Structure formats: structure tokens, C-alpha cells
Short mmCIF file of C-alpha atoms in Angstrom, two decimals:
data_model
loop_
_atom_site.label_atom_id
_atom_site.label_comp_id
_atom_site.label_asym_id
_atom_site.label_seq_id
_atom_site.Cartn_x
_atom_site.Cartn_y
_atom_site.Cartn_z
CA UNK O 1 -1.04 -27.53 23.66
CA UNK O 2 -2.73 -30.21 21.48
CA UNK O 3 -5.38 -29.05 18.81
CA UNK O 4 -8.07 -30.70 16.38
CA UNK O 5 -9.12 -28.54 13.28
CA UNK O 6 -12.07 -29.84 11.02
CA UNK O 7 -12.04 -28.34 7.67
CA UNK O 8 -15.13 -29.13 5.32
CA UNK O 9 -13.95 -28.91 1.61
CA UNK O 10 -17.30 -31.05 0.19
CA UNK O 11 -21.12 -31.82 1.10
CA UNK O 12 -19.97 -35.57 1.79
CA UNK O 13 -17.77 -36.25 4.69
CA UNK O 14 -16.29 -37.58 6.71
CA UNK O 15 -14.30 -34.58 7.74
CA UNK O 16 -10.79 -35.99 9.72
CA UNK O 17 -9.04 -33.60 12.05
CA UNK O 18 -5.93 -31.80 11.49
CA UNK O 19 -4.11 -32.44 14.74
CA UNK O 20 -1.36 -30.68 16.60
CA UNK O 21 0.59 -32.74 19.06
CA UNK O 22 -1.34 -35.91 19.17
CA UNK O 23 -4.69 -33.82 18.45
CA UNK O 24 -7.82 -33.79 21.27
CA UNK O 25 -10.06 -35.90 19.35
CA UNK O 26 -9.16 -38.83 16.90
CA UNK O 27 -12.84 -38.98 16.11
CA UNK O 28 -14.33 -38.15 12.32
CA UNK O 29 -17.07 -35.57 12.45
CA UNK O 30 -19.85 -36.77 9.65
CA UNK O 31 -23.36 -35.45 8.71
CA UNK O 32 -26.06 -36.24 9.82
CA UNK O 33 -29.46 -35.58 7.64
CA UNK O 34 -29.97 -34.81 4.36
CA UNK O 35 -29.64 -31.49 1.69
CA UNK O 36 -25.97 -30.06 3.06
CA UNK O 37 -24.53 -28.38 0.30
CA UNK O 38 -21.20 -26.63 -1.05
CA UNK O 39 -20.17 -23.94 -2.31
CA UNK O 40 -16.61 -23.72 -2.61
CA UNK O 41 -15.96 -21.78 0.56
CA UNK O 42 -18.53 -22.97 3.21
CA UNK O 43 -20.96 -25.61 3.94
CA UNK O 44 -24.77 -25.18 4.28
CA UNK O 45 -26.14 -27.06 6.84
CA UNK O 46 -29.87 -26.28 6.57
CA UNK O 47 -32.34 -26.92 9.72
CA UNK O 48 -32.19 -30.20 10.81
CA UNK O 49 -28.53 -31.14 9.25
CA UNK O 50 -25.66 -31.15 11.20
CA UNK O 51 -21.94 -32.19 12.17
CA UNK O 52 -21.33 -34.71 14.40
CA UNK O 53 -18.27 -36.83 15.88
CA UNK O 54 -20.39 -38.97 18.25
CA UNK O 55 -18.72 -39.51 21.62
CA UNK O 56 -14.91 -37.32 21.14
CA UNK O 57 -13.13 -38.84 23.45
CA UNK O 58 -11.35 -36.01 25.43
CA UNK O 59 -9.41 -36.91 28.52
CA UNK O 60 -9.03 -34.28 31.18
CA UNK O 61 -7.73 -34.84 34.66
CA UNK O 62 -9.82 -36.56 37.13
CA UNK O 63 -9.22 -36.26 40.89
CA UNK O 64 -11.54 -37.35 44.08
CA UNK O 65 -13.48 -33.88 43.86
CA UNK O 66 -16.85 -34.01 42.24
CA UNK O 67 -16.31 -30.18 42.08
CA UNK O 68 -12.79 -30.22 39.98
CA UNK O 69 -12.51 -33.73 38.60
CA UNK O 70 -12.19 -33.63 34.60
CA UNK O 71 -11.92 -30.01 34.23
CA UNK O 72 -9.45 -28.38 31.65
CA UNK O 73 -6.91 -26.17 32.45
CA UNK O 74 -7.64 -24.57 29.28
CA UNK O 75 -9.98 -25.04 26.36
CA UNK O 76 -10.77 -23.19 23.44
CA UNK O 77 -13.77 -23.92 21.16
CA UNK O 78 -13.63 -21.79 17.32
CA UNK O 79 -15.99 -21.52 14.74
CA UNK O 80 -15.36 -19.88 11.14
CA UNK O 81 -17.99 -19.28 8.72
CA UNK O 82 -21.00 -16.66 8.19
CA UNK O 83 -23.27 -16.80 11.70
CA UNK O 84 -26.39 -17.88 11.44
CA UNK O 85 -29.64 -14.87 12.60
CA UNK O 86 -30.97 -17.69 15.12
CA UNK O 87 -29.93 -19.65 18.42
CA UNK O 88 -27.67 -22.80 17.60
CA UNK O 89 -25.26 -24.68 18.58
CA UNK O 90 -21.86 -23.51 16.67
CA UNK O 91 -19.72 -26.10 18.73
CA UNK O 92 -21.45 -28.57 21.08
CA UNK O 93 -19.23 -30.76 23.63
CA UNK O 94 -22.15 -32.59 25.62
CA UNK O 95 -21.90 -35.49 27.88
CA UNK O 96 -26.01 -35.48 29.63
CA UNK O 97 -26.18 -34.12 33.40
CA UNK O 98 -22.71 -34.67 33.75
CA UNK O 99 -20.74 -31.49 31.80
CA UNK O 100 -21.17 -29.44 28.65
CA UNK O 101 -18.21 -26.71 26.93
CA UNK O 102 -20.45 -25.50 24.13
CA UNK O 103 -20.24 -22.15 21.86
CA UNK O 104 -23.71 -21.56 20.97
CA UNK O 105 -25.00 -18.55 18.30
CA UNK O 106 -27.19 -16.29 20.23
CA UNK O 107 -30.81 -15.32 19.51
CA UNK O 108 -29.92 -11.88 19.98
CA UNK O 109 -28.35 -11.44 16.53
CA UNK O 110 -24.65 -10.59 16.65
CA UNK O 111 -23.91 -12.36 19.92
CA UNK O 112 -22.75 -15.84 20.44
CA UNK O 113 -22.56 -17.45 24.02
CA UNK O 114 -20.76 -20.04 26.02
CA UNK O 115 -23.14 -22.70 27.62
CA UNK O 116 -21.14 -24.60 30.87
CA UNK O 117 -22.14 -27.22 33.23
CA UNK O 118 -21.32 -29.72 35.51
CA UNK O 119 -23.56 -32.07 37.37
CA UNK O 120 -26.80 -30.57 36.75
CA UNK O 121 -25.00 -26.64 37.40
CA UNK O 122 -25.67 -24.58 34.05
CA UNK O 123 -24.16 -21.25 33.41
CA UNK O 124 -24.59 -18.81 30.35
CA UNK O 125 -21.69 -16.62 29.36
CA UNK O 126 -22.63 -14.15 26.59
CA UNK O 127 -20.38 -12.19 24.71
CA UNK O 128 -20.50 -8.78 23.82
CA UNK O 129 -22.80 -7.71 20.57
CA UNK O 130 -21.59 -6.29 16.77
CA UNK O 131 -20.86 -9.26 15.06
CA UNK O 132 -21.24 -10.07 11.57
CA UNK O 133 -23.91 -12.16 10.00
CA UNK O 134 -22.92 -11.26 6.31
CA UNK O 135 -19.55 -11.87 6.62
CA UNK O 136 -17.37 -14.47 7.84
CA UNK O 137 -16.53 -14.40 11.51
CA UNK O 138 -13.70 -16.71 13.34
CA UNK O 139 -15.18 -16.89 16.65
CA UNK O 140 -14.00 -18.54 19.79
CA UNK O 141 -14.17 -18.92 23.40
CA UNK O 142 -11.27 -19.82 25.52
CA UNK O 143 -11.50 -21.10 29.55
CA UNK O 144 -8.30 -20.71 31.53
CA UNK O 145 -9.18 -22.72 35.19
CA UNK O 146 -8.16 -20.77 38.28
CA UNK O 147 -6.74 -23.86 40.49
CA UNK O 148 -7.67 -21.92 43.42
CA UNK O 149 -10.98 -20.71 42.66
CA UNK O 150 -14.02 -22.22 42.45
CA UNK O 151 -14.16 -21.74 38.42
CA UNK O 152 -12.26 -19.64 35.87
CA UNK O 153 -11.86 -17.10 33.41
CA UNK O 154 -13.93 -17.05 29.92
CA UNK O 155 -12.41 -14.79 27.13
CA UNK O 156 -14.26 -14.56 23.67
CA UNK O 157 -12.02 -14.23 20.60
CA UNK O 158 -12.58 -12.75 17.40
CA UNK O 159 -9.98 -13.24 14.48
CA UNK O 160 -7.64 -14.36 17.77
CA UNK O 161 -8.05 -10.87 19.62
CA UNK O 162 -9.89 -10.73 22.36
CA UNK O 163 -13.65 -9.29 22.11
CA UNK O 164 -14.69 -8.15 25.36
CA UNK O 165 -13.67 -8.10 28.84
CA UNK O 166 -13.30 -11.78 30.27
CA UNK O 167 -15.61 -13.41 32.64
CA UNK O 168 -15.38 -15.23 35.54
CA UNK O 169 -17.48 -18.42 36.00
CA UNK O 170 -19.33 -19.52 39.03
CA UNK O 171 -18.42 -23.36 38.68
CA UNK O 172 -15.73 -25.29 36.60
CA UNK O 173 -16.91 -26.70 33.59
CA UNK O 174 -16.35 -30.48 33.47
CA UNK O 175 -15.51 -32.43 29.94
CA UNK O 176 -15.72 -36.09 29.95
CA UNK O 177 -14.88 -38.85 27.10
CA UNK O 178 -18.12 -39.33 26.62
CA UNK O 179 -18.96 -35.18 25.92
CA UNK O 180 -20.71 -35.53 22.17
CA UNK O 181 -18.86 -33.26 19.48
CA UNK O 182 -21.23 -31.58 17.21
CA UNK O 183 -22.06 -28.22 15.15
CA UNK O 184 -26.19 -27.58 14.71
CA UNK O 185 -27.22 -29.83 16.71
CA UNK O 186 -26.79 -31.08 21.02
CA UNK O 187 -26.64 -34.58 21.86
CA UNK O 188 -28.23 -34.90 17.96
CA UNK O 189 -31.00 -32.59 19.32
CA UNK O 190 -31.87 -30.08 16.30
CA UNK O 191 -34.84 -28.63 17.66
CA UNK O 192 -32.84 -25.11 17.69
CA UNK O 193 -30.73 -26.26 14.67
CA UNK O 194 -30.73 -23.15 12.08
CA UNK O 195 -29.34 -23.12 8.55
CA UNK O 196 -25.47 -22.69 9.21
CA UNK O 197 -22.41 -21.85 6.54
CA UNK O 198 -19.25 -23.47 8.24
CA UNK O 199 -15.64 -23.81 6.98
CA UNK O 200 -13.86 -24.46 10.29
CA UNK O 201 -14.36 -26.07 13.42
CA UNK O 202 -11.50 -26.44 16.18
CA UNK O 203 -10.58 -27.33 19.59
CA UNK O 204 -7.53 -26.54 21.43
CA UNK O 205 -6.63 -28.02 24.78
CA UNK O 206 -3.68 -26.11 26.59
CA UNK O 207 -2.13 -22.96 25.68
CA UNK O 208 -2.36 -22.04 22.30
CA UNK O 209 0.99 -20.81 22.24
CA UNK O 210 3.83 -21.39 25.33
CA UNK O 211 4.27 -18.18 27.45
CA UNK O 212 7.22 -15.74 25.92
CA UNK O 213 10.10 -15.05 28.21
CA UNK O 214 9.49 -11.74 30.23
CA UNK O 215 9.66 -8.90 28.33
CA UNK O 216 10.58 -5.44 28.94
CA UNK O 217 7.79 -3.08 29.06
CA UNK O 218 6.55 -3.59 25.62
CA UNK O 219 6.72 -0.71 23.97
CA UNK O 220 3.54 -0.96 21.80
CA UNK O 221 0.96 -2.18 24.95
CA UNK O 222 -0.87 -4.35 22.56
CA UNK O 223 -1.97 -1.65 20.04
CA UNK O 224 -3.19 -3.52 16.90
CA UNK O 225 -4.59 -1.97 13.94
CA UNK O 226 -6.62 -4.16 11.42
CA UNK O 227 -7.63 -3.46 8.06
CA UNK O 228 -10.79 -5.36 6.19
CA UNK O 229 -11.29 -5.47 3.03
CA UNK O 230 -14.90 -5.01 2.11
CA UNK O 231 -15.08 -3.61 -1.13
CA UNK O 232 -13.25 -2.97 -4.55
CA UNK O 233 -12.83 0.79 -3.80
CA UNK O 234 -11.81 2.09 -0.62
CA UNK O 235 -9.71 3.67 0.83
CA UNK O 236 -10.04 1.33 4.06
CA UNK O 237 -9.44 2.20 7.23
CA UNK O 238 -7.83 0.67 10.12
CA UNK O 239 -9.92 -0.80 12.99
CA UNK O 240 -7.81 0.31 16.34
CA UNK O 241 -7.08 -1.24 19.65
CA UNK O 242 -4.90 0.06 22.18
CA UNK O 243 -4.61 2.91 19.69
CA UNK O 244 -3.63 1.44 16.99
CA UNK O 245 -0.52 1.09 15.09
CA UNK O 246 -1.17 3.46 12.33
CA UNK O 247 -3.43 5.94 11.38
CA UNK O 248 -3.40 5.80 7.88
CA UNK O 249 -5.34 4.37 5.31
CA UNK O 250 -4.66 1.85 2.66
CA UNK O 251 -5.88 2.37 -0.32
CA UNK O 252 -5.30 0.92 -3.50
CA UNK O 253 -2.88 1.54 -6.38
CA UNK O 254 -3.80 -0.10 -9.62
CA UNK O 255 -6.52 -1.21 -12.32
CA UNK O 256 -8.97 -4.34 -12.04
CA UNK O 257 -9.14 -4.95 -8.31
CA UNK O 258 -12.80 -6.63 -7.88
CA UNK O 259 -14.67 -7.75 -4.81
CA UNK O 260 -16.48 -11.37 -4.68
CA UNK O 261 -18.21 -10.84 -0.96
CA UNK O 262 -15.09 -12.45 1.11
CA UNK O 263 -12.14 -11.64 -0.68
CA UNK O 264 -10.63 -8.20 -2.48
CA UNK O 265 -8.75 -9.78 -5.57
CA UNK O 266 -6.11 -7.88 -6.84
CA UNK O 267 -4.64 -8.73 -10.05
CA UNK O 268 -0.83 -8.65 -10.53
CA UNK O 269 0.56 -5.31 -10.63
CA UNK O 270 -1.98 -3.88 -8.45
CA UNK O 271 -1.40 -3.23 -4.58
CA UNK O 272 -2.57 -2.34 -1.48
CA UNK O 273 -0.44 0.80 0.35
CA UNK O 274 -0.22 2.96 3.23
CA UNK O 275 2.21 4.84 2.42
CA UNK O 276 4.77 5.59 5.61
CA UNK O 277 2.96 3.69 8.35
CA UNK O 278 4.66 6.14 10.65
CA UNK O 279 5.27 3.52 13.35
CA UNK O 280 6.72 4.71 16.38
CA UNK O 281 9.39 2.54 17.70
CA UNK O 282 12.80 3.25 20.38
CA UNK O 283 15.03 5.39 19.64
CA UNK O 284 18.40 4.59 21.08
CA UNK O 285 22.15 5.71 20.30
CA UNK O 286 23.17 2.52 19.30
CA UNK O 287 22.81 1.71 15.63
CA UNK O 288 22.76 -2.19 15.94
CA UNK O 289 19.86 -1.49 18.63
CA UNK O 290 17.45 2.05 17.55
CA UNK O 291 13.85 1.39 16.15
CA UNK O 292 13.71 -1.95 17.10
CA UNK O 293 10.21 -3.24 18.11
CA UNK O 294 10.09 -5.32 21.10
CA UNK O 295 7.38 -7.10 20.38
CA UNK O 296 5.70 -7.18 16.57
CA UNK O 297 3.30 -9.08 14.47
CA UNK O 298 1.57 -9.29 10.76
CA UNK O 299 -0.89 -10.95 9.86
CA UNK O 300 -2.72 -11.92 6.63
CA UNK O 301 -5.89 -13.48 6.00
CA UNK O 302 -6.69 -14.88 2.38
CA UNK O 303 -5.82 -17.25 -0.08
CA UNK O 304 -2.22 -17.71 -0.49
CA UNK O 305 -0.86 -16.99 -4.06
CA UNK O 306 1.22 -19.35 -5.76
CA UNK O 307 4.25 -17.03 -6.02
CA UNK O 308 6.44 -14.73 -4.37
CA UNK O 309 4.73 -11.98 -3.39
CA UNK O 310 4.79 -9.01 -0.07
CA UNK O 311 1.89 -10.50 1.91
CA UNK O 312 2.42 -7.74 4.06
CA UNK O 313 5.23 -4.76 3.38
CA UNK O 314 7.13 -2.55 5.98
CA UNK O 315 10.16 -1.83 4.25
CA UNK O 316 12.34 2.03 4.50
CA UNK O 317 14.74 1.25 2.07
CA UNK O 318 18.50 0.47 3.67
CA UNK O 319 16.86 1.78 6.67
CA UNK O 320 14.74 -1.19 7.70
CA UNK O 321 12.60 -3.68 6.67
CA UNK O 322 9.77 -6.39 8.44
CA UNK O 323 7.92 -7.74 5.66
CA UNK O 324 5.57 -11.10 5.61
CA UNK O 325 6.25 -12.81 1.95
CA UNK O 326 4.72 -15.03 0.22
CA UNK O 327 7.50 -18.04 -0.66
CA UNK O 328 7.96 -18.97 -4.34
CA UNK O 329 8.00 -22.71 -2.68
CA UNK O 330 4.38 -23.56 -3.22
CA UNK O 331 3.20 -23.30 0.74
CA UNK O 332 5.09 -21.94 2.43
CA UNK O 333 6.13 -18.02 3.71
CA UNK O 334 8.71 -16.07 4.91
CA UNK O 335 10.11 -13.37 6.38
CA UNK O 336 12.07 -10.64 5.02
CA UNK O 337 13.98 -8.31 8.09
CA UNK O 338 16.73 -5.53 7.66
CA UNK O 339 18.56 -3.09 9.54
CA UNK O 340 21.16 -0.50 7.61
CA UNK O 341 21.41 -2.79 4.90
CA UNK O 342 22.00 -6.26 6.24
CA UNK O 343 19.16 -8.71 5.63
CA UNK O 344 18.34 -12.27 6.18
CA UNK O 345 15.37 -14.47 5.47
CA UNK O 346 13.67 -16.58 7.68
CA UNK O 347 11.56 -19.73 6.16
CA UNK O 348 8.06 -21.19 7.48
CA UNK O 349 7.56 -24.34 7.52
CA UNK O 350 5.51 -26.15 4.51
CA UNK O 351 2.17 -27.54 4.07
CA UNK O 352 -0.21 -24.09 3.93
CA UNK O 353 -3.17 -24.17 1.51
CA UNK O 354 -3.63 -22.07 -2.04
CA UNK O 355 -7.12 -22.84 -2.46
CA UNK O 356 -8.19 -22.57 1.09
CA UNK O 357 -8.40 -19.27 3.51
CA UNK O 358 -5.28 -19.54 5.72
CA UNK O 359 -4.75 -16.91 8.19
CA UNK O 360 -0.59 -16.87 8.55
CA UNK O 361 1.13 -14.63 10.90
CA UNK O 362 4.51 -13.56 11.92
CA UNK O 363 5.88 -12.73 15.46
CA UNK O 364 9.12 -10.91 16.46
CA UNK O 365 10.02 -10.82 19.85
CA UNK O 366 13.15 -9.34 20.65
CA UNK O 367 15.80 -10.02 22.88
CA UNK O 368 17.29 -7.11 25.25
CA UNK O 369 20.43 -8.71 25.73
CA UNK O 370 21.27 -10.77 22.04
CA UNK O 371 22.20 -9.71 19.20
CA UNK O 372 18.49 -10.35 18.00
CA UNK O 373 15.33 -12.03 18.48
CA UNK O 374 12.71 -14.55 18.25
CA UNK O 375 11.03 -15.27 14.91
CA UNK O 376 7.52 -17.43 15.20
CA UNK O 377 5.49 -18.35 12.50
CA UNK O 378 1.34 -18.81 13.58
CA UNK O 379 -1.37 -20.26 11.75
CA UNK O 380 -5.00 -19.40 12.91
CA UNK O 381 -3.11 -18.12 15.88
CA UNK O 382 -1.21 -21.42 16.95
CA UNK O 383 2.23 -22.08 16.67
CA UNK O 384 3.85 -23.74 13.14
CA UNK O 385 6.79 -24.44 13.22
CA UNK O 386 9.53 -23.79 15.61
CA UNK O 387 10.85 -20.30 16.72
CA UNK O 388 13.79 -19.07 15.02
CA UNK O 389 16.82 -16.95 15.90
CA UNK O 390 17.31 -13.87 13.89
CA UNK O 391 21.16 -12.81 13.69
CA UNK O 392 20.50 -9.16 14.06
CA UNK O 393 17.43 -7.05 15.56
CA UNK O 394 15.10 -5.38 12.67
CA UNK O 395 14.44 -1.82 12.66
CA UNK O 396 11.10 -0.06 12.03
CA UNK O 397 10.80 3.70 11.19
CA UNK O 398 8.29 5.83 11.07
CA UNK O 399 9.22 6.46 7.04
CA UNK O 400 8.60 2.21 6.47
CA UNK O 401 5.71 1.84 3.50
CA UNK O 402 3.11 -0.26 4.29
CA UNK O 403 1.98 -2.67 1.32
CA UNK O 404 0.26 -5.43 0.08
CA UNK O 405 1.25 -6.92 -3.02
CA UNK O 406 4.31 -4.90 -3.27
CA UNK O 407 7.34 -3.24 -1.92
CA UNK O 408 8.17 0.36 -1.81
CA UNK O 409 5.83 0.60 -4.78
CA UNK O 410 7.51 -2.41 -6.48
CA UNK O 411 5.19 -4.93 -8.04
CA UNK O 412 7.95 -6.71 -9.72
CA UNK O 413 6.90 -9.53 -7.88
CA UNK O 414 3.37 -8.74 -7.69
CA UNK O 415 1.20 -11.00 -8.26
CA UNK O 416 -2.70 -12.28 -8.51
CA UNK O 417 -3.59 -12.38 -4.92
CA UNK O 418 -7.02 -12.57 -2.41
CA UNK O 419 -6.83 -11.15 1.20
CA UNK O 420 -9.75 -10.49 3.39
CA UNK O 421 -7.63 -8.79 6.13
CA UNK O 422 -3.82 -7.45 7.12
CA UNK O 423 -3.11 -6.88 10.99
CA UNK O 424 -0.18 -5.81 13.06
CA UNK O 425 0.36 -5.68 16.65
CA UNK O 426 2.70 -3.95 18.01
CA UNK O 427 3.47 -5.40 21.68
CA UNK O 428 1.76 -7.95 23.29
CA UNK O 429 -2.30 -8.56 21.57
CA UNK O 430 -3.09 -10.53 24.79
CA UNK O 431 -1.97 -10.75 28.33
CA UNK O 432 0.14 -13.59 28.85
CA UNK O 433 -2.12 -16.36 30.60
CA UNK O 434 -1.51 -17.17 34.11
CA UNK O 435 1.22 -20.47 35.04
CA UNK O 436 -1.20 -23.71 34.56
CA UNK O 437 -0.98 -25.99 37.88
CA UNK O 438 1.68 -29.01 37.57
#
């Protein structure tokens, strides 16, 4: 997997990637036109401005057959910011009558679309409807090729879940060198450029993430539950899929929380809980073994504090704990695990932002036949940092609190903290993707 992230901190550019293994484009993107502004989270593009990296460069396979040659075996286009209420390009890749992989907003409001071709063939993919053009959305489309099909498989994304069923395309797309990289505009077209707010743009070529080993059969199926944040009140429920991993609320505990229109603030001392999540994990006779999840993420979206802090809380005191922390090492997490009173910490890597959104995950994946488990730290979804071993398996009861900005009720290391969302998956969120060709 190699990936290119454009952030846009000013109304000046150039923008440079952040790359991941070498990166799929070296290229700068850079405005084009006049009156961009900023406003400390996004930039305005208004009609007729837009993002552009000129030619980007991308090399994908070429063979003899004018029906395969320079197709990826995977590709994923994302977009973060508010979407715009007209049709636009969010990410253009554009190389004229030969091949186009472009995420486009849709003029159906709430919709976005994928726009393919190759040699002249067009197809529109259009994802399914309910999306937010008040709030910020991290939208994305993903292609996984079939090597023995005439096309693929397109799967939209939303906060890195998938948002709809996936889609099978009549034709492979094709993605040359040459393919233009741009955000409002096609081929520096901007006769359907809209006003835009952007923070992120990204490309990822290959898997996102290399497949697990084989699990048992997970024991959660994928059930996710998600809470957003979108006011200083609540209590706020949790959006479910696969059923969900709890059914309670969180609500909040505390004086001075306040709401700016992305992120609940809460000031130290005040926290987000749960109460017992009542998680459901299995039960065995072995103590070193019961109430261990086979397969289990969190995940919180915000601005990271600046010191240690429960990002996200499971803890049954000496029974168990899986908690997300926030490091006192400016950028960086960690995660906090116990079973019956033995505990060990597990470090990310450094290099996360405080004064831009991050969206930092962690994944435990357990091992049948160790002692423990696999440890993974994601950012926006992707691998950072290499997997760690954990020494002993972590246990999850029903009874473990679930918190934000706290422990158990604790907030002696509570601090002033912004989070737009808190996730976790229990099992698998996604399907592992099918073996790529050699």
C-alpha cells in the first residue's frame, strides 16, 4: 500500500503530500484562481477556484491488452470537508479519452458518485443518499480489480465504514501518468466547479491495510456502534451496524461543555460516559482466556489534547481494561489493556497533530493459540506504525465503563479536549478484500 494525503492548513499553497511508502504522487497540488480563503479548519474554494497537481504521475501496470493495461488493483480516492449542495468534482484523476478515477459530489444533494472510463467507455457509480452537507463528511471510494472479470468492485466509504452495498463495474478503469489531479475542477474545467470547504484530499494505491491472518469466527460480525457529537447537551446515541456494540447512551458528566459546529469541547474535569457498555464477549473456563474479544477497535475523531487523557475508556476495574489514551508525549497515543490485574502499555508511534483533526484508532486482534494478540495503531484508517505483540489477551465485560475524558469516573487526568466522534467495532468492520494477482 502506498498513500498521498494533502492537507490544506492556509489560502496559499502549495500543499505537499504526506506519503506512505514512497507515496502515489510526488506532485504539489496548488490553486488555481483567485479569492480561496481560510478559516482555520477548511478551505473555501469558491466557483471557479480550485486544487490542482497538474499531470500526478501514477504508474499502474501496463500489459498488451487495451482492455486491462494500466488498471489498479486497488485505488481509493477520499475527500474530508463540508460537501458542497451542487455537482463537482471532489477528486478528479483525468487523463482525456484515455481513463478517468474521479469522486465527483452529486447534484442530487447528499450523494456523491464515482465517474470511470477507459478509452472513450464512461460509467457512473452513485452512492447511496443521507449525507451531510452541514457537517463534515470523510468520503471515499475504493476499486478492488477482479483479475478475472471484465471490471471490479466499487465500495463507497464513509468515516472508513462502508456506505452501501458495493458495485460491480462494467469495464476496468484505466489511470495513466498523465491522469490530471485536481479538486473543483476536470482537466482545469470549472464549468461545474461549486464553492467547496476542503481539509483533506488522499489517494491510496493497494490495500489500505495487509489482510489479518484467518480468524476464528469473529465473534462480534462487524457490529460497530458510533457516537457523534452534535451538540453541547445530549445524551447521544449510538449509530448501529451489525447491531451495534452497545445500546447505551453517552451522555455527559460535568459543567462547561460547549459546541463550536464540528467539535464538542469539554473542559477538564468534564467527561463523556456510558456507563457499563455491557459488551458481550466469550465466556470460557480458562481465566488467562474468558471475555477476550477476537477482534476489537476504538476510534476517536478530534483534536488531540496535549496531555494524558482516556481518548476512549473500557475499563472494569481488576477485571479488565481496553482503553485508547492520549500519551503525555506530545503526539503520540497509547494503549492501556488488563486482565485480573496485570497490565501493560502499548506506545504509537509519534508525529500526530494537536491543532489538526486526526482520526486515531486502535485494533486488537487476538491470537487463538498465543498467549495474546496483535496490537495496530491506524490513522484515517491506514496503518502507523507497526503491529505489536501484547503479552497477555485483554478481557472485556459486560460491567467495563465506557468514557471519554476519564476512567471509571476518574478525571484525574482529565483534561481540555475536542472530539467529533468515538467508534468501536467489535469483529471485523469490513470483509477482508480478495488476494490481489502477483
Amino acid at each position: 500500500m502506498t498513500s498521498s494525503k494533502f492537507t490544506f492548513p492556509d489560502a496559499t499553497g502549495p500543499y505537499s503530500p504526506t506519503q506512505a511508502n514512497g507515496g502515489v504522487t510526488a506532485e504539489d497540488m496548488a490553486l488555481s484562481g483567485s479569492g480561496a480563503s481560510y478559516n482555520g479548519t477548511y478551505l473555501a474554494l469558491p466557483a471557479g477556484t480550485y486544487l490542482t497537481a497538474g499531470a500526478a504521475g501514477i504508474v499502474t501496470p501496463i500489459t498488451g491488452d487495451p482492455a486491462t493495461t494500466q488498471t489498479p488493483e486497488e485505488l481509493t480516492l477520499e475527500y474530508v470537508g463540508i460537501l458542497p449542495t451542487g455537482e463537482s468534482p471532489l477528486v478528479s484523476l483525468y487523463d482525456y479519452d484515455d481513463g478517468e478515477f474521479s469522486l465527483y459530489n452529486h447534484w442530487d444533494t447528499g450523494r456523491v458518485r464515482l465517474r470511470i472510463e477507459r478509452s472513450g467507455n464512461t460509467q457512473l457509480i452513485e452512492s447511496d443518499g443521507g449525507l451531510s452537507t452541514s457537517s463534515e463528511e470523510r468520503i471515499a471510494v475504493k476499486y478492488v480489480d477482479d483479475p478475472a472479470g471484465a471490471g471490479g468492485t466499487v465500495t463507497f466509504l464513509r468515516s472508513g465504514v462502508a456506505f452501501g452495498a458495493s458495485q460491480s463495474t462494467n469495464f476496468k478503469p484505466r489511470v495513466t501518468p498523465d491522469a490530471v489531479l485536481e479538486t473543483n475542477a476536470s482537466l482545469g474545467n470549472t464549468s461545474n466547479s461549486v464553492p467547496q470547504q476542503v481539509s483533506e484530499v488522499s489517494l491510496t494505491l493497494g490495500a489500505t491495510t495487509p489482510p489479518p491472518p484467518p480468524p476464528p469466527p469473529p465473534s462480534g460480525n462487524g457490529k460497530v456502534s458510533k457516537f457523534i457529537f452534535p451538540n453541547a447537551t445530549g445524551p447521544y446515541s449510538p449509530a448501529q451496524l451489525g447491531g451495534g456494540v452497545t445500546a447505551e447512551e453517552m451522555a455527559l458528566s460535568g459543567s462547561g461543555a460547549s459546541y463550536n459546529g464540528t467539535y464538542l469541547a469539554l473542559p477538564a474535569g468534564t467527561y463523556l460516559t456510558a456507563g457499563a457498555a455491557g459488551i458481550v464477549t466469550p465466556t470460557t473456563g480458562d481465566p488467562a482466556t474468558t471475555q477476550t474479544p477476537e477482534e476489537l477497535t476504538l476510534e476517536y475523531v478530534g483534536i488531540l489534547p496535549t496531555g494524558e487523557s482516556p481518548l476512549v475508556s473500557l475499563y472494569d476495574y481488576a477485571d479488565g481494561e481496553f482503553s485508547l489514551y492520549n500519551h503525555w508525549d506530545t503526539g503520540r497515543v497509547r494503549l492501556r489493556i488488563e486482565r485480573s490485574g496485570n497490565t501493560q502499555l502499548i506506545e504509537s508511534d509519534g508525529g500526530l497533530s494537536t491543532s489538526s483533526e486526526e482520526r486515531i484508532a486502535v485494533r486488537y486482534v487476538d491470537n487463538p493459540s498465543g498467549a495474546g494478540g496483535t496490537v495496530t495503531f491506524l490513522r484515517n484508517g491506514a496503518t502507523f506504525g507497526a503491529s505489536q505483540s501484547t503479552n497477555f489477551k485483554p478481557r472485556v465485560t459486560p460491567d467495563a465503563v465506557l468514557e471519554t475524558n476519564a476512567s471509571l469516573d476518574n478525571t484525574a487526568n482529565s483534561v481540555a479536549q475536542q472530539v467529533s466522534e468515538v467508534s468501536l467495532t467489535l469483529g471485523a468492520a469490513t470483509p477482508p478484500p480478495p488476494p490481489p494477482p502477483p
